[in-house]
Amino acid sequence: MIKDINNNDILNNSILNNSFLSASLREIKQNCKILKTDFYLDSFNYFPITLDYSTFDHLFKREDDNSIEHFFSEKFFENLKNNEKSFKNINNCYVLGSSPADNYFSNLIHFLPRIFFDNNKKLNLVIHRNLSNKFRNLLKSICEMRNIEVQFYFIDDEFYRFSNSSMPQFFSIKNSIGILKFFFSKILSNVKDQGFGKKIYIRREGANYRKILNEADLINLLRKNGFEIINPNHFEILQQMKIFSNAELIISPHGSNLSNIIFCNTNAKIYEIGPNFNKPYEVNISNRYNILSNVSRLKYFKINSDSVDVDSHSDIAKKYISKKVLDESNYYKNIILKINEISELVNSL
């Protein structure tokens, strides 16, 4: 069976202790443990398992992740042993990883902060093949700023064996935000201002889910009240961050672009338009941007909307999400607003 090793066990076992490197950001008092050894890893959970079948729940379970209990089942263990010799081997890499579904929230909050704890001048960086070109460009830019020569190694939806490779721990959402704000406060000061005002509306044009079906009516109302309309797809990620950092009032449908609110100044107002999330597995989703707002000391508000079924589901959603969830969750539907009911609110902003 897979054995979970706690922090005390690591400290008290010299062999285990030598399998970890330590890095720190003294300015914000943030430490990071980096597993450096041979290990097995899947590209969905990014939950490393050493060759002697040990793992480290307290370091590699993400804060808002779904259960990883299946890793500790007898069925999983037997399957791992039966197939481990067939796993593709990757050598001498730094496993940053990224969301297999290319979810921007996960890429920004969970994965990106971990890149700042490797100071080697040459970096073989492991990411999922589905990571967007924009996010790859962001990683390249960060490495260039830190004088690091980077080469990407792409993984797919499989189990791998990594040899002589490194993988940094995951952080709590609060600590991730602290790391990102520490670095990007310096980076964004050098990014060209995009010239937008303080009141902005973020569109989900082209998205598969949670598009506002009567958005034209909403946009007309917002423009009359001094809002500027922004489609993030037209901007590189650093430019998106800059736009959010200058805004004082943001309205947006529920979606990963709202992750950029962590770069807003204290007391900025965030209005999230979203459906009711009433399933037990939707708790983390429903609270996601409220949590980011609280950590970043922003003023968060929710504008409720009605849900409308989509005509068909995206291929990537069907690949990673069960049919039951796709059929019943409001996360995988579009939304519609009662414009008359929110006009008074918008007129007061």
Coordinates of N, CA and C in Angstrom, one line a residue, residues 7 57 63 69 92 105 121 138 161 178 186 194 199 208 229 231 235 243 250 265 296 305 307 309 313 316 342:
N7 N 5.5 15.2 8.3 CA 6.7 16.1 8.4 C 7.7 15.6 9.4
D57 N 1.2 13.7 1.8 CA -0.1 14.4 1.7 C 0.0 15.9 2.1
E63 N -5.1 22.7 -1.6 CA -6.0 23.1 -0.6 C -7.5 22.9 -1.0
E69 N -8.1 10.2 -1.9 CA -8.1 8.9 -1.1 C -7.8 7.7 -2.0
N92 N 15.9 14.4 -15.0 CA 16.6 15.7 -14.7 C 15.7 16.9 -15.0
F105 N -7.3 29.5 -13.3 CA -7.3 29.6 -11.8 C -6.2 28.7 -11.2
K121 N 20.3 28.1 -13.4 CA 20.3 29.0 -14.6 C 19.9 28.3 -15.8
L138 N 4.1 33.5 -20.5 CA 4.3 34.1 -19.2 C 5.5 33.4 -18.5
R161 N 7.4 8.1 -14.8 CA 8.5 7.9 -13.8 C 9.5 9.0 -14.0
G178 N 0.3 35.5 -1.6 CA 1.4 36.3 -1.0 C 2.7 36.2 -1.9
K186 N 6.5 43.9 -8.5 CA 7.7 44.5 -9.2 C 7.6 44.3 -10.7
Q194 N -2.5 49.8 -20.1 CA -3.3 49.5 -21.3 C -4.4 50.6 -21.5
K199 N -13.4 51.5 -13.9 CA -14.6 50.7 -13.9 C -14.6 49.8 -15.1
N208 N -17.0 28.4 -23.2 CA -17.9 27.3 -23.4 C -19.1 27.3 -22.4
I229 N -15.5 47.9 -21.5 CA -15.7 46.5 -21.7 C -14.4 45.8 -22.2
N231 N -12.3 42.2 -23.2 CA -12.2 40.8 -23.5 C -10.7 40.4 -23.3
F235 N -5.5 40.1 -24.8 CA -4.3 40.6 -24.1 C -3.5 39.4 -23.6
I243 N -4.2 45.4 -16.2 CA -5.6 46.0 -16.2 C -6.3 45.8 -14.9
I250 N -14.8 46.1 -10.6 CA -14.8 45.1 -11.6 C -16.1 44.3 -11.6
N265 N -5.8 46.6 -6.1 CA -5.4 47.3 -4.8 C -6.4 47.1 -3.8
S296 N -7.1 39.1 -0.3 CA -6.5 40.2 -0.9 C -7.1 41.5 -0.4
S305 N -27.7 34.9 -10.9 CA -28.2 34.8 -12.3 C -28.9 33.4 -12.4
S307 N -29.7 29.9 -14.6 CA -28.9 29.0 -15.5 C -29.7 28.5 -16.7
D309 N -29.3 25.6 -19.9 CA -28.6 24.5 -20.4 C -27.9 24.9 -21.7
H313 N -21.7 20.0 -24.9 CA -20.5 20.2 -24.0 C -19.2 20.1 -24.8
I316 N -13.2 19.0 -24.1 CA -12.3 18.9 -22.9 C -13.1 18.6 -21.6
I342 N -31.2 44.3 -12.1 CA -29.9 44.8 -11.7 C -29.6 46.2 -12.2

